[in-house]
PDB file of C-alpha atoms and ligand atoms in Angstrom:
ATOM      1  CA  MET A   1      -5.750  25.570   4.253  1.00  0.00           C
ATOM      2  CA  SER A   2      -4.517  22.477   2.261  1.00  0.00           C
ATOM      3  CA  LYS A   3      -2.765  19.469   3.912  1.00  0.00           C
ATOM      4  CA  SER A   4       0.663  20.379   2.406  1.00  0.00           C
ATOM      5  CA  GLU A   5       0.126  23.898   3.955  1.00  0.00           C
ATOM      6  CA  GLU A   6      -0.648  22.810   7.267  1.00  0.00           C
ATOM      7  CA  LEU A   7       2.131  20.286   7.377  1.00  0.00           C
ATOM      8  CA  ALA A   8       4.448  23.009   6.231  1.00  0.00           C
ATOM      9  CA  ASP A   9       3.533  24.855   9.579  1.00  0.00           C
ATOM     10  CA  LEU A  10       4.108  21.880  11.663  1.00  0.00           C
ATOM     11  CA  LYS A  11       7.425  21.272   9.986  1.00  0.00           C
ATOM     12  CA  LYS A  12       8.686  24.767  10.698  1.00  0.00           C
ATOM     13  CA  GLU A  13       7.998  23.880  14.467  1.00  0.00           C
ATOM     14  CA  CYS A  14       9.654  20.574  14.174  1.00  0.00           C
ATOM     15  CA  LEU A  15      12.884  21.882  12.848  1.00  0.00           C
ATOM     16  CA  SER A  16      13.731  23.633  16.075  1.00  0.00           C
ATOM     17  CA  CYS A  17      12.829  20.657  18.214  1.00  0.00           C
ATOM     18  CA  LEU A  18      15.443  19.647  21.046  1.00  0.00           C
ATOM     19  CA  ARG A  19      12.905  17.744  23.012  1.00  0.00           C
ATOM     20  CA  CYS A  20      15.101  14.730  23.048  1.00  0.00           C
ATOM     21  CA  GLU A  21      18.987  13.973  22.863  1.00  0.00           C
ATOM     22  CA  LEU A  22      18.522  13.047  18.902  1.00  0.00           C
ATOM     23  CA  GLY A  23      18.302  16.555  18.321  1.00  0.00           C
ATOM     24  CA  LYS A  24      21.768  17.359  19.325  1.00  0.00           C
ATOM     25  CA  THR A  25      23.477  15.071  16.937  1.00  0.00           C
ATOM     26  CA  ARG A  26      21.237  15.243  13.714  1.00  0.00           C
ATOM     27  CA  ASN A  27      22.263  16.864  10.619  1.00  0.00           C
ATOM     28  CA  ASN A  28      18.517  17.149   9.270  1.00  0.00           C
ATOM     29  CA  ILE A  29      15.091  16.664  10.343  1.00  0.00           C
ATOM     30  CA  VAL A  30      13.565  13.963   8.422  1.00  0.00           C
ATOM     31  CA  PHE A  31      10.239  15.066   8.356  1.00  0.00           C
ATOM     32  CA  SER A  32       8.187  13.274   5.577  1.00  0.00           C
ATOM     33  CA  ASP A  33       8.504  12.173   1.889  1.00  0.00           C
ATOM     34  CA  GLY A  34       5.382  11.985  -0.504  1.00  0.00           C
ATOM     35  CA  ASN A  35       2.304  13.936  -1.317  1.00  0.00           C
ATOM     36  CA  PRO A  36      -0.016  14.584   1.496  1.00  0.00           C
ATOM     37  CA  ASP A  37      -2.705  15.756  -0.586  1.00  0.00           C
ATOM     38  CA  SER A  38      -2.954  12.828  -2.610  1.00  0.00           C
ATOM     39  CA  ALA A  39      -1.532  10.213  -0.181  1.00  0.00           C
ATOM     40  CA  LYS A  40      -3.831   7.207   0.531  1.00  0.00           C
ATOM     41  CA  TYR A  41      -1.792   5.462   2.994  1.00  0.00           C
ATOM     42  CA  ILE A  42       0.963   6.682   5.851  1.00  0.00           C
ATOM     43  CA  LEU A  43       3.928   4.338   6.102  1.00  0.00           C
ATOM     44  CA  ILE A  44       5.711   4.562   9.261  1.00  0.00           C
ATOM     45  CA  GLY A  45       9.302   3.199   9.343  1.00  0.00           C
ATOM     46  CA  GLU A  46      11.674   2.953  12.320  1.00  0.00           C
ATOM     47  CA  ALA A  47      13.921   6.023  12.363  1.00  0.00           C
ATOM     48  CA  PRO A  48      16.299   8.047   9.945  1.00  0.00           C
ATOM     49  CA  GLY A  49      19.609   6.351   9.080  1.00  0.00           C
ATOM     50  CA  GLU A  50      22.820   7.896   7.741  1.00  0.00           C
ATOM     51  CA  ASN A  51      21.457   8.714   3.918  1.00  0.00           C
ATOM     52  CA  GLU A  52      18.188  10.108   5.468  1.00  0.00           C
ATOM     53  CA  ASP A  53      19.719  12.247   8.084  1.00  0.00           C
ATOM     54  CA  LEU A  54      22.096  13.585   5.201  1.00  0.00           C
ATOM     55  CA  THR A  55      19.392  14.270   2.700  1.00  0.00           C
ATOM     56  CA  GLY A  56      16.556  14.906   5.106  1.00  0.00           C
ATOM     57  CA  THR A  57      14.195  12.394   3.304  1.00  0.00           C
ATOM     58  CA  PRO A  58      13.116   9.144   4.673  1.00  0.00           C
ATOM     59  CA  PHE A  59      13.962   5.651   3.063  1.00  0.00           C
ATOM     60  CA  VAL A  60      16.511   6.889   0.475  1.00  0.00           C
ATOM     61  CA  GLY A  61      19.421   4.350   1.463  1.00  0.00           C
ATOM     62  CA  ARG A  62      19.749   0.769   0.405  1.00  0.00           C
ATOM     63  CA  ALA A  63      16.655  -0.334   2.077  1.00  0.00           C
ATOM     64  CA  GLY A  64      14.625   2.689   0.570  1.00  0.00           C
ATOM     65  CA  LYS A  65      15.609   1.887  -2.921  1.00  0.00           C
ATOM     66  CA  LEU A  66      14.533  -1.938  -2.036  1.00  0.00           C
ATOM     67  CA  LEU A  67      11.187  -0.463  -0.730  1.00  0.00           C
ATOM     68  CA  ASN A  68      10.851   1.502  -4.080  1.00  0.00           C
ATOM     69  CA  GLU A  69      11.172  -1.656  -6.083  1.00  0.00           C
ATOM     70  CA  PHE A  70       8.539  -3.439  -4.197  1.00  0.00           C
ATOM     71  CA  LEU A  71       6.171  -0.664  -4.186  1.00  0.00           C
ATOM     72  CA  ILE A  72       6.550  -0.428  -8.171  1.00  0.00           C
ATOM     73  CA  GLN A  73       5.766  -4.091  -8.219  1.00  0.00           C
ATOM     74  CA  ALA A  74       2.532  -3.695  -6.152  1.00  0.00           C
ATOM     75  CA  GLY A  75       1.441  -0.734  -8.303  1.00  0.00           C
ATOM     76  CA  ILE A  76       1.826   1.655  -5.430  1.00  0.00           C
ATOM     77  CA  SER A  77       3.285   5.339  -6.411  1.00  0.00           C
ATOM     78  CA  ARG A  78       5.542   6.429  -3.723  1.00  0.00           C
ATOM     79  CA  GLN A  79       5.099   9.958  -4.611  1.00  0.00           C
ATOM     80  CA  GLU A  80       1.263  10.036  -5.125  1.00  0.00           C
ATOM     81  CA  ASP A  81      -0.149   7.191  -2.628  1.00  0.00           C
ATOM     82  CA  LEU A  82       2.102   7.450   0.109  1.00  0.00           C
ATOM     83  CA  TYR A  83       3.116   9.789   2.915  1.00  0.00           C
ATOM     84  CA  ILE A  84       6.189   8.348   4.515  1.00  0.00           C
ATOM     85  CA  ILE A  85       7.279   9.200   8.283  1.00  0.00           C
ATOM     86  CA  ASN A  86       9.266   7.270  10.819  1.00  0.00           C
ATOM     87  CA  THR A  87       8.779   6.924  14.476  1.00  0.00           C
ATOM     88  CA  VAL A  88      11.230   9.617  15.345  1.00  0.00           C
ATOM     89  CA  LYS A  89      12.296  12.679  13.067  1.00  0.00           C
ATOM     90  CA  CYS A  90      16.171  12.631  13.809  1.00  0.00           C
ATOM     91  CA  ARG A  91      18.751   9.881  13.564  1.00  0.00           C
ATOM     92  CA  PRO A  92      19.713   7.862  16.478  1.00  0.00           C
ATOM     93  CA  PRO A  93      23.653   7.454  16.670  1.00  0.00           C
ATOM     94  CA  LYS A  94      24.962   4.469  15.236  1.00  0.00           C
ATOM     95  CA  ASN A  95      21.453   3.613  13.799  1.00  0.00           C
ATOM     96  CA  ARG A  96      20.418   2.218  17.025  1.00  0.00           C
ATOM     97  CA  VAL A  97      16.628   1.471  17.772  1.00  0.00           C
ATOM     98  CA  PRO A  98      15.072   4.641  19.192  1.00  0.00           C
ATOM     99  CA  SER A  99      14.289   4.402  22.758  1.00  0.00           C
ATOM    100  CA  ASP A 100      10.851   4.817  24.394  1.00  0.00           C
ATOM    101  CA  PHE A 101      11.495   8.169  25.787  1.00  0.00           C
ATOM    102  CA  GLU A 102      12.603   9.273  22.200  1.00  0.00           C
ATOM    103  CA  LYS A 103       9.691   7.768  20.634  1.00  0.00           C
ATOM    104  CA  GLU A 104       7.304   9.417  23.158  1.00  0.00           C
ATOM    105  CA  GLN A 105       8.657  12.867  22.774  1.00  0.00           C
ATOM    106  CA  CYS A 106       8.467  12.623  19.070  1.00  0.00           C
ATOM    107  CA  ARG A 107       5.026  11.243  19.166  1.00  0.00           C
ATOM    108  CA  ASN A 108       3.186  14.618  19.066  1.00  0.00           C
ATOM    109  CA  PHE A 109       4.516  15.459  15.727  1.00  0.00           C
ATOM    110  CA  ILE A 110       3.774  11.927  14.378  1.00  0.00           C
ATOM    111  CA  GLU A 111       0.331  12.103  15.507  1.00  0.00           C
ATOM    112  CA  ARG A 112      -0.397  15.442  14.160  1.00  0.00           C
ATOM    113  CA  GLN A 113       0.707  14.590  10.599  1.00  0.00           C
ATOM    114  CA  ILE A 114      -1.388  11.324  10.940  1.00  0.00           C
ATOM    115  CA  LYS A 115      -4.360  13.591  11.909  1.00  0.00           C
ATOM    116  CA  ILE A 116      -3.583  16.101   8.889  1.00  0.00           C
ATOM    117  CA  VAL A 117      -3.098  13.402   6.264  1.00  0.00           C
ATOM    118  CA  ASN A 118      -5.906  11.231   7.497  1.00  0.00           C
ATOM    119  CA  PRO A 119      -5.155   8.177   5.341  1.00  0.00           C
ATOM    120  CA  LYS A 120      -7.263   5.336   4.357  1.00  0.00           C
ATOM    121  CA  ALA A 121      -4.760   2.994   5.949  1.00  0.00           C
ATOM    122  CA  ILE A 122      -1.554   3.032   8.159  1.00  0.00           C
ATOM    123  CA  ILE A 123       1.205   0.760   7.167  1.00  0.00           C
ATOM    124  CA  LEU A 124       3.506  -0.082  10.093  1.00  0.00           C
ATOM    125  CA  CYS A 125       6.934  -0.988   8.373  1.00  0.00           C
ATOM    126  CA  GLY A 126       8.969  -3.045  10.773  1.00  0.00           C
ATOM    127  CA  ALA A 127       8.589  -4.142  14.378  1.00  0.00           C
ATOM    128  CA  THR A 128       9.503  -0.800  15.905  1.00  0.00           C
ATOM    129  CA  ALA A 129       6.666   1.077  14.080  1.00  0.00           C
ATOM    130  CA  LEU A 130       4.307  -1.969  14.942  1.00  0.00           C
ATOM    131  CA  LYS A 131       5.040  -2.061  18.587  1.00  0.00           C
ATOM    132  CA  SER A 132       4.865   1.616  18.732  1.00  0.00           C
ATOM    133  CA  PHE A 133       1.256   1.750  17.586  1.00  0.00           C
ATOM    134  CA  TYR A 134      -0.088  -1.711  18.482  1.00  0.00           C
ATOM    135  CA  THR A 135       0.260  -3.553  21.683  1.00  0.00           C
ATOM    136  CA  THR A 136       1.203  -7.106  20.941  1.00  0.00           C
ATOM    137  CA  LYS A 137       3.796  -9.984  22.020  1.00  0.00           C
ATOM    138  CA  ILE A 138       3.078 -11.497  18.645  1.00  0.00           C
ATOM    139  CA  PRO A 139       6.401 -11.067  16.388  1.00  0.00           C
ATOM    140  CA  ILE A 140       6.223  -9.262  13.171  1.00  0.00           C
ATOM    141  CA  SER A 141       6.662 -12.451  11.140  1.00  0.00           C
ATOM    142  CA  LYS A 142       3.555 -13.686  12.328  1.00  0.00           C
ATOM    143  CA  ILE A 143       1.201 -10.713  12.750  1.00  0.00           C
ATOM    144  CA  ARG A 144       2.202  -8.959   9.301  1.00  0.00           C
ATOM    145  CA  GLY A 145      -0.358  -9.045   6.419  1.00  0.00           C
ATOM    146  CA  GLU A 146      -3.189  -8.890   8.780  1.00  0.00           C
ATOM    147  CA  TRP A 147      -5.495  -5.931   8.998  1.00  0.00           C
ATOM    148  CA  LEU A 148      -5.363  -4.577  12.309  1.00  0.00           C
ATOM    149  CA  LYS A 149      -7.178  -1.634  14.018  1.00  0.00           C
ATOM    150  CA  ILE A 150      -5.271   1.061  15.808  1.00  0.00           C
ATOM    151  CA  ASN A 151      -6.230   4.247  17.547  1.00  0.00           C
ATOM    152  CA  VAL A 152      -4.387   7.477  17.139  1.00  0.00           C
ATOM    153  CA  ASN A 153      -5.817  10.699  18.255  1.00  0.00           C
ATOM    154  CA  ASN A 154      -9.136   8.699  19.330  1.00  0.00           C
ATOM    155  CA  ILE A 155      -9.547   7.791  15.687  1.00  0.00           C
ATOM    156  CA  GLU A 156      -9.454   4.171  14.692  1.00  0.00           C
ATOM    157  CA  TYR A 157      -7.305   3.554  11.673  1.00  0.00           C
ATOM    158  CA  ASN A 158      -7.039   0.335   9.488  1.00  0.00           C
ATOM    159  CA  ALA A 159      -3.293  -0.905   9.833  1.00  0.00           C
ATOM    160  CA  MET A 160      -1.088  -3.342   8.493  1.00  0.00           C
ATOM    161  CA  ALA A 161       2.419  -4.416   9.423  1.00  0.00           C
ATOM    162  CA  ILE A 162       4.779  -5.248   6.807  1.00  0.00           C
ATOM    163  CA  PHE A 163       8.565  -6.318   6.982  1.00  0.00           C
ATOM    164  CA  HIS A 164      11.114  -3.473   7.156  1.00  0.00           C
ATOM    165  CA  PRO A 165      13.070  -3.482   3.789  1.00  0.00           C
ATOM    166  CA  SER A 166      16.406  -3.560   5.769  1.00  0.00           C
ATOM    167  CA  PHE A 167      15.346  -7.131   6.774  1.00  0.00           C
ATOM    168  CA  LEU A 168      14.786  -8.069   3.173  1.00  0.00           C
ATOM    169  CA  LEU A 169      18.220  -6.762   2.353  1.00  0.00           C
ATOM    170  CA  ARG A 170      19.406  -9.971   4.126  1.00  0.00           C
ATOM    171  CA  ASN A 171      16.764 -12.403   2.979  1.00  0.00           C
ATOM    172  CA  HIS A 172      17.150 -12.598  -0.932  1.00  0.00           C
ATOM    173  CA  SER A 173      14.749 -15.492  -1.935  1.00  0.00           C
ATOM    174  CA  MET A 174      11.642 -14.548  -3.649  1.00  0.00           C
ATOM    175  CA  GLU A 175      10.291 -18.305  -3.273  1.00  0.00           C
ATOM    176  CA  VAL A 176       6.771 -18.552  -2.212  1.00  0.00           C
ATOM    177  CA  GLY A 177       6.409 -18.209   1.606  1.00  0.00           C
ATOM    178  CA  LYS A 178       9.630 -16.526   1.881  1.00  0.00           C
ATOM    179  CA  PRO A 179       9.888 -12.757   3.345  1.00  0.00           C
ATOM    180  CA  ARG A 180      10.289 -11.113  -0.024  1.00  0.00           C
ATOM    181  CA  TRP A 181       7.338 -12.990  -1.419  1.00  0.00           C
ATOM    182  CA  LEU A 182       5.303 -12.129   1.625  1.00  0.00           C
ATOM    183  CA  MET A 183       6.242  -8.427   1.473  1.00  0.00           C
ATOM    184  CA  LEU A 184       4.648  -8.068  -2.093  1.00  0.00           C
ATOM    185  CA  GLU A 185       1.526 -10.119  -1.291  1.00  0.00           C
ATOM    186  CA  ASP A 186       1.010  -7.641   1.646  1.00  0.00           C
ATOM    187  CA  LEU A 187       1.729  -4.540  -0.540  1.00  0.00           C
ATOM    188  CA  LYS A 188      -0.679  -6.013  -3.163  1.00  0.00           C
ATOM    189  CA  ARG A 189      -3.366  -6.567  -0.440  1.00  0.00           C
ATOM    190  CA  ILE A 190      -2.890  -2.818   0.781  1.00  0.00           C
ATOM    191  CA  LYS A 191      -3.322  -1.518  -2.875  1.00  0.00           C
ATOM    192  CA  ASN A 192      -6.540  -3.693  -3.144  1.00  0.00           C
ATOM    193  CA  MET A 193      -8.112  -2.618   0.055  1.00  0.00           C
TER     194      MET A 193
HETATM  195  S1  SF4 B 201      13.581  12.931  17.568  1.00  0.00           S
HETATM  196 FE1  SF4 B 201      11.677  14.110  17.461  1.00  0.00          FE
HETATM  197  S2  SF4 B 201      11.492  14.965  19.710  1.00  0.00           S
HETATM  198 FE2  SF4 B 201      13.626  14.198  19.436  1.00  0.00          FE
HETATM  199  S3  SF4 B 201      14.799  16.183  18.829  1.00  0.00           S
HETATM  200 FE3  SF4 B 201      14.221  14.986  17.025  1.00  0.00          FE
HETATM  201  S4  SF4 B 201      12.202  15.924  16.452  1.00  0.00           S
HETATM  202 FE4  SF4 B 201      12.675  16.359  18.591  1.00  0.00          FE
END
């Protein structure tokens, strides 16, 4: 069975999930994007927003479009190199941060996706993803760009935290040392690992 076939089975299970309150208000489960058979990296974002909930695809709104631009500049193919997920599969009302309980309820799906895809590295996109997989009090602005080791399903993965593109929508400068410049540097490091 290919990775895509295994994930299609898992998605069927996920589609009927009502383990937490987010399942009651969703329009769509936002399961993943990208090609699991060719993906080198899993990128984990925070949670689906309005556009993601309406389309069932992660990172398709303004932040997603900005992420696409950075990926192109770094030479990473969104469709071939990445498998994209979030810490929860259903949109939190008013785009609030998902609660620890909601993330815990969804964790089993996330861990099984990681196990099936078995990536070369995991990209923790934004503070919510970082805190969900790495225990630290260091803010993302200080820890981003460093190679970390994280343990998922008793397997150790290389991981790197990067800024969430929604943060970059509020920070426009590409000057050396500014968040957008750092984002590109981080993605280039991931590409060259
Ligand atoms: S967020 Fe996850 S655990 Fe909660 S209902 Fe959706 S799929 Fe189920």
